[in-house]
Every structure is written in C-alpha cells, then in structure tokens.
Coordinates of N, CA and C and ligand atoms in Angstrom, one line a residue:
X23 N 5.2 -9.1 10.8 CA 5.7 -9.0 9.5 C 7.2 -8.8 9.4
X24 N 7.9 -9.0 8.5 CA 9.2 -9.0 8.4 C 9.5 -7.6 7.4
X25 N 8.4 -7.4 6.4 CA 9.1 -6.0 5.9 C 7.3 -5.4 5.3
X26 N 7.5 -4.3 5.1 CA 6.0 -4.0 4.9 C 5.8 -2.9 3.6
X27 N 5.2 -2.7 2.8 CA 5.5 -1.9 1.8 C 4.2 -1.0 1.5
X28 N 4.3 0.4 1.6 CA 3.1 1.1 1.7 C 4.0 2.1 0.3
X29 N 2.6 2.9 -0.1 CA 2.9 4.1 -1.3 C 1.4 4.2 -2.1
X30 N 1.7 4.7 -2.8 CA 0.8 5.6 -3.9 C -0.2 4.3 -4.3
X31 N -1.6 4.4 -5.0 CA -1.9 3.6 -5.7 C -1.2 3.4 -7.0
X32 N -1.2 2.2 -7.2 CA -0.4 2.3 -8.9 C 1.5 2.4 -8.6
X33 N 1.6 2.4 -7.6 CA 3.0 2.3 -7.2 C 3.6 1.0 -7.7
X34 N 2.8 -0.2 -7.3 CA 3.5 -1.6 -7.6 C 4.0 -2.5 -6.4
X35 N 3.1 -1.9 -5.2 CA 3.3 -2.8 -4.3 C 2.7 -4.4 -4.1
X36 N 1.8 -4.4 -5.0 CA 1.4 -5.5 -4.7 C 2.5 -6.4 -6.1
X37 N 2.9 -6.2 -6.9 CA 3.8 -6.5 -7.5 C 5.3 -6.4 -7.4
X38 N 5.9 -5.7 -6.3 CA 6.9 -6.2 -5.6 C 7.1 -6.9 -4.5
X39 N 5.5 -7.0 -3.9 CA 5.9 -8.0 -3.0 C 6.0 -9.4 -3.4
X40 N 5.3 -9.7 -3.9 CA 5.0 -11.0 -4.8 C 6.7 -11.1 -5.5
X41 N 7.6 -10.3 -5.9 CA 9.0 -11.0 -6.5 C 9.7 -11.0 -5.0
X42 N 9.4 -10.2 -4.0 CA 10.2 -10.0 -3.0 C 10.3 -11.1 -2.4
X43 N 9.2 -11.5 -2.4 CA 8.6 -13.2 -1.7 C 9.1 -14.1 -2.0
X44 N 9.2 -14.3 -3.7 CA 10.0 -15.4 -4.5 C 11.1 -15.3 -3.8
X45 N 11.8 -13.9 -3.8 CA 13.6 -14.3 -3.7 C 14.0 -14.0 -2.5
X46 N 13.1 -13.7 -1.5 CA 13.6 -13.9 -0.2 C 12.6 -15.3 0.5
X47 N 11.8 -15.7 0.0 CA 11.6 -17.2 0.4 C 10.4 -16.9 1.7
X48 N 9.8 -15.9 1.3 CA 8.6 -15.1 2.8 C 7.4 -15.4 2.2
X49 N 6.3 -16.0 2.9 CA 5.1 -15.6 2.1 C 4.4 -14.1 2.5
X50 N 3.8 -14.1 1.4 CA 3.2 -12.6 1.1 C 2.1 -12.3 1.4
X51 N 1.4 -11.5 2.5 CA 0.2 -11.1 2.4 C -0.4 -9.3 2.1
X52 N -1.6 -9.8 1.3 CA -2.0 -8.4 0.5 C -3.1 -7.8 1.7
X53 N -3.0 -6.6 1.9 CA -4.1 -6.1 3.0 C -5.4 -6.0 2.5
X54 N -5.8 -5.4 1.3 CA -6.9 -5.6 0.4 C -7.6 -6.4 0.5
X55 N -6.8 -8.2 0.3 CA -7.0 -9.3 0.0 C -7.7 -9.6 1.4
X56 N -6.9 -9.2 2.6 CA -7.4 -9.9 3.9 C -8.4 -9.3 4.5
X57 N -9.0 -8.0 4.0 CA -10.1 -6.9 3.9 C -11.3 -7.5 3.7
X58 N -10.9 -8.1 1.8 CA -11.9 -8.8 1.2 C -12.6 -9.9 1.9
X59 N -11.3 -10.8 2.2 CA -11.6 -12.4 2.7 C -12.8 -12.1 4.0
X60 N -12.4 -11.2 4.6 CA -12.8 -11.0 5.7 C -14.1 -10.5 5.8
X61 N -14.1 -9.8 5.3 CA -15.9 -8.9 5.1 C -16.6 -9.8 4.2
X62 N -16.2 -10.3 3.5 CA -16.7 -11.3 2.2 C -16.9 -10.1 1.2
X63 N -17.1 -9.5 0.9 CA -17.4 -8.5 0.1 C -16.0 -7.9 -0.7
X64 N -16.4 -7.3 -1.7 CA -15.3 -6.4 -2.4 C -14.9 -4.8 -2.0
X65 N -13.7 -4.8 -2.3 CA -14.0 -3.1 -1.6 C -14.4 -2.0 -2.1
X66 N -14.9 -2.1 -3.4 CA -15.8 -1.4 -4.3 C -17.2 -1.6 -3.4
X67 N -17.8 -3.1 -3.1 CA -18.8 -3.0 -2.5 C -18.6 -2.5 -0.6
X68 N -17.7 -2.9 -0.1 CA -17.5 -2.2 1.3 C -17.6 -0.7 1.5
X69 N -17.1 0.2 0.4 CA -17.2 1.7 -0.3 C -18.7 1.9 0.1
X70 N -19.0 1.3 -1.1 CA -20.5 1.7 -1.2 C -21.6 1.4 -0.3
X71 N -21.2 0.4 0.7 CA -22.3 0.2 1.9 C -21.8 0.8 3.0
X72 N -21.1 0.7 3.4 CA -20.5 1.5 4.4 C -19.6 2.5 4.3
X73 N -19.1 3.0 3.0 CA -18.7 4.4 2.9 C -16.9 4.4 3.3
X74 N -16.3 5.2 3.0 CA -14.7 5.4 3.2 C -14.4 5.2 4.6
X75 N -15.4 5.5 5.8 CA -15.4 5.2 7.1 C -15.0 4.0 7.5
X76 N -16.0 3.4 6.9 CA -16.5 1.7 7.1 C -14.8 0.9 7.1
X77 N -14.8 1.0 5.4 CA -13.1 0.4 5.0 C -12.2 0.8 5.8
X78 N -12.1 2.7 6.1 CA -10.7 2.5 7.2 C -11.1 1.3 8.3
X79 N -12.0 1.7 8.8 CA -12.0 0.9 10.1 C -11.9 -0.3 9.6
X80 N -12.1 -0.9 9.0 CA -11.6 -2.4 8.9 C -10.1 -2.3 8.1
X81 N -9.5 -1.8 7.5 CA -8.4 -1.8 7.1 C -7.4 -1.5 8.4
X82 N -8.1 -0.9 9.6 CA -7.1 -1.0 10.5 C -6.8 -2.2 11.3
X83 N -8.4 -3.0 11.4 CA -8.1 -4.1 12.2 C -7.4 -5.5 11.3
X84 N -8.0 -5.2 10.0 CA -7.0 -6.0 9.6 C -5.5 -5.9 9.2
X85 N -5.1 -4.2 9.5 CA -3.5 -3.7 9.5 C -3.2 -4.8 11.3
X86 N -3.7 -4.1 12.1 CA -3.1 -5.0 13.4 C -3.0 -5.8 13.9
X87 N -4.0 -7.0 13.3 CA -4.2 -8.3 13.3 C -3.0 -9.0 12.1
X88 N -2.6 -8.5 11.0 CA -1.2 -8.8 10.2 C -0.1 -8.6 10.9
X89 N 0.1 -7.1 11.2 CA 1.6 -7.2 11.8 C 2.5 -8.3 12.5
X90 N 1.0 -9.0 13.4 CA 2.2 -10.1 14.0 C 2.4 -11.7 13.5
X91 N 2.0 -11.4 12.0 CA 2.4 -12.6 11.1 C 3.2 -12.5 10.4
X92 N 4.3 -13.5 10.5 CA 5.8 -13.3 9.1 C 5.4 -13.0 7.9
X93 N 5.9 -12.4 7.0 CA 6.2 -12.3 5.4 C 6.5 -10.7 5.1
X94 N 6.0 -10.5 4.4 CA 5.7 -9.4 3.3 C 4.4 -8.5 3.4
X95 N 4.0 -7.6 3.9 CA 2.8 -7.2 3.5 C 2.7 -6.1 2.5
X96 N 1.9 -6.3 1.9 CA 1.3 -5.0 0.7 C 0.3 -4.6 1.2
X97 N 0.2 -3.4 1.6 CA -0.9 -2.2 2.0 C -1.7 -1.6 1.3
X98 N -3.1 -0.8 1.5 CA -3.5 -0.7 0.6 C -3.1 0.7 0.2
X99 N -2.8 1.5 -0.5 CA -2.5 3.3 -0.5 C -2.9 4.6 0.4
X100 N -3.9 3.9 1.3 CA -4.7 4.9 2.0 C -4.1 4.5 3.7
X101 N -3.8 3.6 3.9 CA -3.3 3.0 4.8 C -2.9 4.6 6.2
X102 N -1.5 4.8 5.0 CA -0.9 6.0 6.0 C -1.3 7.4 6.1
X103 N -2.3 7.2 5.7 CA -3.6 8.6 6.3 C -4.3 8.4 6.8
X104 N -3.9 7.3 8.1 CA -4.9 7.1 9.3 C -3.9 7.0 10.7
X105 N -4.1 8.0 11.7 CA -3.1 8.1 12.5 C -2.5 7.3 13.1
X106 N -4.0 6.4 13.8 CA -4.1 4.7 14.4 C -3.1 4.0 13.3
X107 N -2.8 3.9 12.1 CA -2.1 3.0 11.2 C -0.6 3.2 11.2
X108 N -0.7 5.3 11.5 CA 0.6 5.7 11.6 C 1.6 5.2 12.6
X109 N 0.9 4.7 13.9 CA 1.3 4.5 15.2 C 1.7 3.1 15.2
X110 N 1.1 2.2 14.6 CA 1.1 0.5 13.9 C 2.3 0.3 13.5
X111 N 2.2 1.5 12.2 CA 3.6 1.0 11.7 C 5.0 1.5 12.1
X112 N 5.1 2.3 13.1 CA 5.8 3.2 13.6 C 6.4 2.4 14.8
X113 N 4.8 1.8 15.5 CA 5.8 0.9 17.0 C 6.2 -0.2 16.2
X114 N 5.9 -0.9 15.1 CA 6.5 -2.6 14.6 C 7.6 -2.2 14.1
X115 N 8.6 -3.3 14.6 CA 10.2 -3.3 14.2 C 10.5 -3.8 12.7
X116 N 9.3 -4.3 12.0 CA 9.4 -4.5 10.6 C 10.3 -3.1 9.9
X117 N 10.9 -3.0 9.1 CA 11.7 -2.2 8.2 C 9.9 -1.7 7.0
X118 N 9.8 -0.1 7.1 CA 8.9 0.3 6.1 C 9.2 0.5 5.2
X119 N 8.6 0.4 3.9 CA 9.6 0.6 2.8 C 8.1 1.1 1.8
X120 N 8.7 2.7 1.5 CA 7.9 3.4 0.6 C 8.3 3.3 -1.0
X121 N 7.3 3.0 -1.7 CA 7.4 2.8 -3.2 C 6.9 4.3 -3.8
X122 N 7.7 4.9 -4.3 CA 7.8 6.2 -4.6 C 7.5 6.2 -6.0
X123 N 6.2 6.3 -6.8 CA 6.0 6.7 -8.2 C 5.7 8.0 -8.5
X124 N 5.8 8.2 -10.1 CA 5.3 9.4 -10.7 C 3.9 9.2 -10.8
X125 N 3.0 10.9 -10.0 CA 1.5 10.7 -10.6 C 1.6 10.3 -11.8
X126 N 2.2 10.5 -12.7 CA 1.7 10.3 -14.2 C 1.6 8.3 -14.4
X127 N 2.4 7.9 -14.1 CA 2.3 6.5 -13.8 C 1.7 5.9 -13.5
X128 N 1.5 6.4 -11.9 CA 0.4 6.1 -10.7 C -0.8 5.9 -11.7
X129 N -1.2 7.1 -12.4 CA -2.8 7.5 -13.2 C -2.8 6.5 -14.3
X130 N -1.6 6.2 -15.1 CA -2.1 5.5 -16.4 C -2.0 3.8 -15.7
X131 N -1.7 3.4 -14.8 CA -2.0 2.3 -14.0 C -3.1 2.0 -13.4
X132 N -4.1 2.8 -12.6 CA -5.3 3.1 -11.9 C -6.7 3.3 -12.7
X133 N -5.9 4.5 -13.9 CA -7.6 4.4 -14.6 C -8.2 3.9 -15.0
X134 N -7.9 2.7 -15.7 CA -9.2 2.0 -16.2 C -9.6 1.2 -15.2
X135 N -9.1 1.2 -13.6 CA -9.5 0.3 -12.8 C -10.8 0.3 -11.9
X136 N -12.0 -0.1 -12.3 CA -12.6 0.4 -11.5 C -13.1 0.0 -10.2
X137 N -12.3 -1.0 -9.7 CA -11.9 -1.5 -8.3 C -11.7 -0.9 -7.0
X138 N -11.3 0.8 -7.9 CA -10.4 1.2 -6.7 C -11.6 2.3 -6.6
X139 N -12.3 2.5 -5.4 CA -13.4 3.6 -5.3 C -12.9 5.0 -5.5
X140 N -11.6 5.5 -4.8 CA -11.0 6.5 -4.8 C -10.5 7.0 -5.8
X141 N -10.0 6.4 -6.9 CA -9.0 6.8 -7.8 C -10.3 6.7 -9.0
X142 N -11.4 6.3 -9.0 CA -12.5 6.2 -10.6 C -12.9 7.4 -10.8
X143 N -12.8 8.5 -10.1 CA -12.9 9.4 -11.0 C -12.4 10.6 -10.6
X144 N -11.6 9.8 -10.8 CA -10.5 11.3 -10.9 C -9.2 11.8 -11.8
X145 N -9.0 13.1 -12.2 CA -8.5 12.7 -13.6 C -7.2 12.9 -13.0
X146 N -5.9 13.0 -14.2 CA -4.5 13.2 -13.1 C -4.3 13.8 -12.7
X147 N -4.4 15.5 -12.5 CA -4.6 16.3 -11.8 C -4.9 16.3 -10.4
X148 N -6.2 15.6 -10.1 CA -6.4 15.6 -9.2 C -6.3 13.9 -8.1
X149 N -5.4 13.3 -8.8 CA -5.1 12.3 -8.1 C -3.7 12.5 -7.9
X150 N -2.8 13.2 -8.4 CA -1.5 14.3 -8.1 C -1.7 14.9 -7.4
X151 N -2.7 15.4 -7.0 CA -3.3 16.4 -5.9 C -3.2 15.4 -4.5
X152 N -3.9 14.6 -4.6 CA -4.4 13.5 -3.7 C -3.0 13.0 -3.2
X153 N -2.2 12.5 -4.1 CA -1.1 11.6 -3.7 C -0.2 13.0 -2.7
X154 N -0.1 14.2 -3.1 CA 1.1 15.2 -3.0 C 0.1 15.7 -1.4
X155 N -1.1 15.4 -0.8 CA -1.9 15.5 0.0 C -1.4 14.5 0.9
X156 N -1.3 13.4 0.7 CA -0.9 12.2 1.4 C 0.8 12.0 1.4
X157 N 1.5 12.8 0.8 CA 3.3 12.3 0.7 C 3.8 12.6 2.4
X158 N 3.2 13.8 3.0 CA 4.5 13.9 4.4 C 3.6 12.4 5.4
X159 N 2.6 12.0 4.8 CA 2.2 10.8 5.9 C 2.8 9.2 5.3
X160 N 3.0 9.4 4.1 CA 4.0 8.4 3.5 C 5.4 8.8 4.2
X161 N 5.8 9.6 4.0 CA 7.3 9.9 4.3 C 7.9 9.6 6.0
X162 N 6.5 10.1 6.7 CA 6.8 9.7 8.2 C 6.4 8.6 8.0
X163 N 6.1 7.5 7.6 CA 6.4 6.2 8.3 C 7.6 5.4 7.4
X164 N 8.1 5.9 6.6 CA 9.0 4.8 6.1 C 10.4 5.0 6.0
X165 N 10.8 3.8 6.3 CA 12.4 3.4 6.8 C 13.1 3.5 5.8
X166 N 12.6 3.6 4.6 CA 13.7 2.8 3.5 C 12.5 3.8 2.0
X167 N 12.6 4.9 1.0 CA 12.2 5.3 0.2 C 12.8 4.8 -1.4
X168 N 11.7 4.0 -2.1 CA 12.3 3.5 -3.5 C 11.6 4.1 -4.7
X169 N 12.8 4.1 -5.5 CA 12.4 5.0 -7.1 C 11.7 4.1 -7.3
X170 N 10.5 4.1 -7.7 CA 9.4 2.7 -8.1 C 9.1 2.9 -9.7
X171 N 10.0 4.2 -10.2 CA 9.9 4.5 -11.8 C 10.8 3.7 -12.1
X172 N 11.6 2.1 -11.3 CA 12.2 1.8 -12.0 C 11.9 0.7 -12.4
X173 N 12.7 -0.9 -13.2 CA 12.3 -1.8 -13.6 C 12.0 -2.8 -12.4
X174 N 11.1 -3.8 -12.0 CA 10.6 -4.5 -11.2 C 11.9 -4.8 -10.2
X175 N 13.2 -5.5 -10.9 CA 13.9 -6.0 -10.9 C 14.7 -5.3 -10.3
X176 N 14.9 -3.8 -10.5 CA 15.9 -2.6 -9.9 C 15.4 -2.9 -8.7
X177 N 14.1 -2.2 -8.3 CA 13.2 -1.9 -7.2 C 13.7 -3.1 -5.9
X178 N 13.5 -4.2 -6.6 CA 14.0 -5.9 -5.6 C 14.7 -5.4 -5.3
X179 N 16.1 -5.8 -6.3 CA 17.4 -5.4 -5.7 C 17.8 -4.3 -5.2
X180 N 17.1 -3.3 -5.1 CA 17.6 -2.2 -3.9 C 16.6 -2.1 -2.8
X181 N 16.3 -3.1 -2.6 CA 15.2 -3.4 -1.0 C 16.0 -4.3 -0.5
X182 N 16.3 -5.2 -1.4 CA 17.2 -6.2 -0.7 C 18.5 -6.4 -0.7
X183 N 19.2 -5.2 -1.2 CA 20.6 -5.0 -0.8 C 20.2 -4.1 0.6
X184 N 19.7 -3.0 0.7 CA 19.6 -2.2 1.8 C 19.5 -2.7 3.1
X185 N 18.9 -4.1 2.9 CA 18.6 -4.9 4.0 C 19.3 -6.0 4.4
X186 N 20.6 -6.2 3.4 CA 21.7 -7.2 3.8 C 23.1 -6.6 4.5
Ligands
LIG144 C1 -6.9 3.0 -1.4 C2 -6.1 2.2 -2.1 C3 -6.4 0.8 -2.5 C4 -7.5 0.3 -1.5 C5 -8.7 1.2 -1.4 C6 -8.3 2.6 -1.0 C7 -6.5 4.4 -1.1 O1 -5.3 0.0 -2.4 O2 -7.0 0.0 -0.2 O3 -9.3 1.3 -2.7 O4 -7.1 5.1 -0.4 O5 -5.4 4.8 -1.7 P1 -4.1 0.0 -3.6 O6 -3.1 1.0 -3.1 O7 -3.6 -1.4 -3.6 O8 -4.8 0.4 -4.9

C-alpha cells in the first residue's frame, strides 16, 4: 500500500480515501469490502456466526494479504486493537494516517447504521467510551494525525501536502 488510513468509526475513512484516490491517481481498497468479498458474507452476518473473534481473524488476513498491493487502504475501526495488526502496520513503510473525529460526530454518522455490529447499540456515551478505550492504539500506529472535524476537502489537502 502506498498510504493507509485507520480511525474511529464514522471518522470518514472510507470517504477520504475515495477523493485521495481521485487526486492522487491510486486505486483504493476498503478492508471491509475485501472481508466481505472474501467470506461471501456481510459483516453483520460474519458477527453473528462467528462472533467478534471470527472477523478479527479474518480482518487480519485480509490486513496482510493488502499491504503488499498499491493504493489507498481504508481500514475497518477496530483494526488497531489487534496487536498482530499493530505490528503490520508498524513494520510497512506505507505512511499511517489517523482520521481524528469528535464522538459526537462519530455517533450521529453510525447510528442509524445497522451494518456496523459494534456501534448498534450503543448510545454516545458509551461509544465515547469505546473510541477514548481504543485512542493510545490509534495513536501508536499513525505517522501523520488529521482534524477529520474538517471539510472533506481540508482533510485531502492536508494528507497530501504533508506528503509532498
Ligand atoms: C469495526 C468497524 C467497522 C467494521 C466492523 C468493526 C470496529 O469498520 O470493521 O464493524 O470494531 O470499529 P468502519 O470503521 O468502517 O465502520
């Protein structure tokens, strides 16, 4: 991978990689996406048959098996609460780049989603809880931290000035 973008659910990773892609000319892949393709299944349904277990472990093999393909990757949120993931992204020379939101954001993005097994029921409190649970394993893997409170377009352009 050439640059990799991990953070919060509801941060907007999967929507900055997708403009990062446009205007740096990379194709993009979503880890979710290569989760799905791969199990054939959804990750609501991988949750539920095989349990939060199950998905890490395939979220790692399909973290390892990405790294050594060009573009963009978007991660899923849970990514950097797995040590094995921590070590992944830590030995690859890809540039990490954390998308830094407000719980309050994060929550009005996530809740009506009911895609996401982890985030359906939880109110913001306690997905503030969760995120502020998970920040020092966000924080140790990324090279590069971005205000993600800001407009799509800020966010771009300060990934990709930092990187020229
Ligand atoms: C998860 C985040 C999700 C997805 C899964 C678990 C998490 O990805 O990988 O539902 O533990 O934070 P997004 O960050 O794209 O929502």
């Amino acid at each position: 991978m050439d640059l990799i973008l991990i953070g919060f659910m509801g941060s907007g990773k999967t929507t900055i990689s997708q403009l990062l892609g446009e205007r740096l000319g990379l194709p993009v892949t979503d880890l979710d996406q290569v989760i799905v393709e791969t199990a054939e299944r959804s990750i609501a349904a991988i949750f539920a048959e095989q349990g939060e277990v199950g998905f890490r472990l395939l979220e790692t093999q399909a973290l390892a098996a990405q790294l050594d393909q060009p573009g963009i990757l978007a991660t899923g949120g849970g990514v950097p609460t797995q040590e094995q993931n921590r070590e992944l992204l830590q030995r690859h020379a890809a540039p990490v780049i954390l998308l830094e939101i407000a719980p309050e954001t994060a929550y009005e993005r996530v809740k009506a989603d009911k895609h996401r097994p982890i985030a359906k029921n939880l109110n913001l409190a306690e997905l503030a809880a969760l995120k502020a649970s998970r920040q020092a394993y966000y924080q140790s893997c990324a090279d590069l931290v971005v205000d993600a409170n800001q407009t799509p377009e800020t966010i771009v352009n300060e990934i990709i000035d930092y990187f020229q």
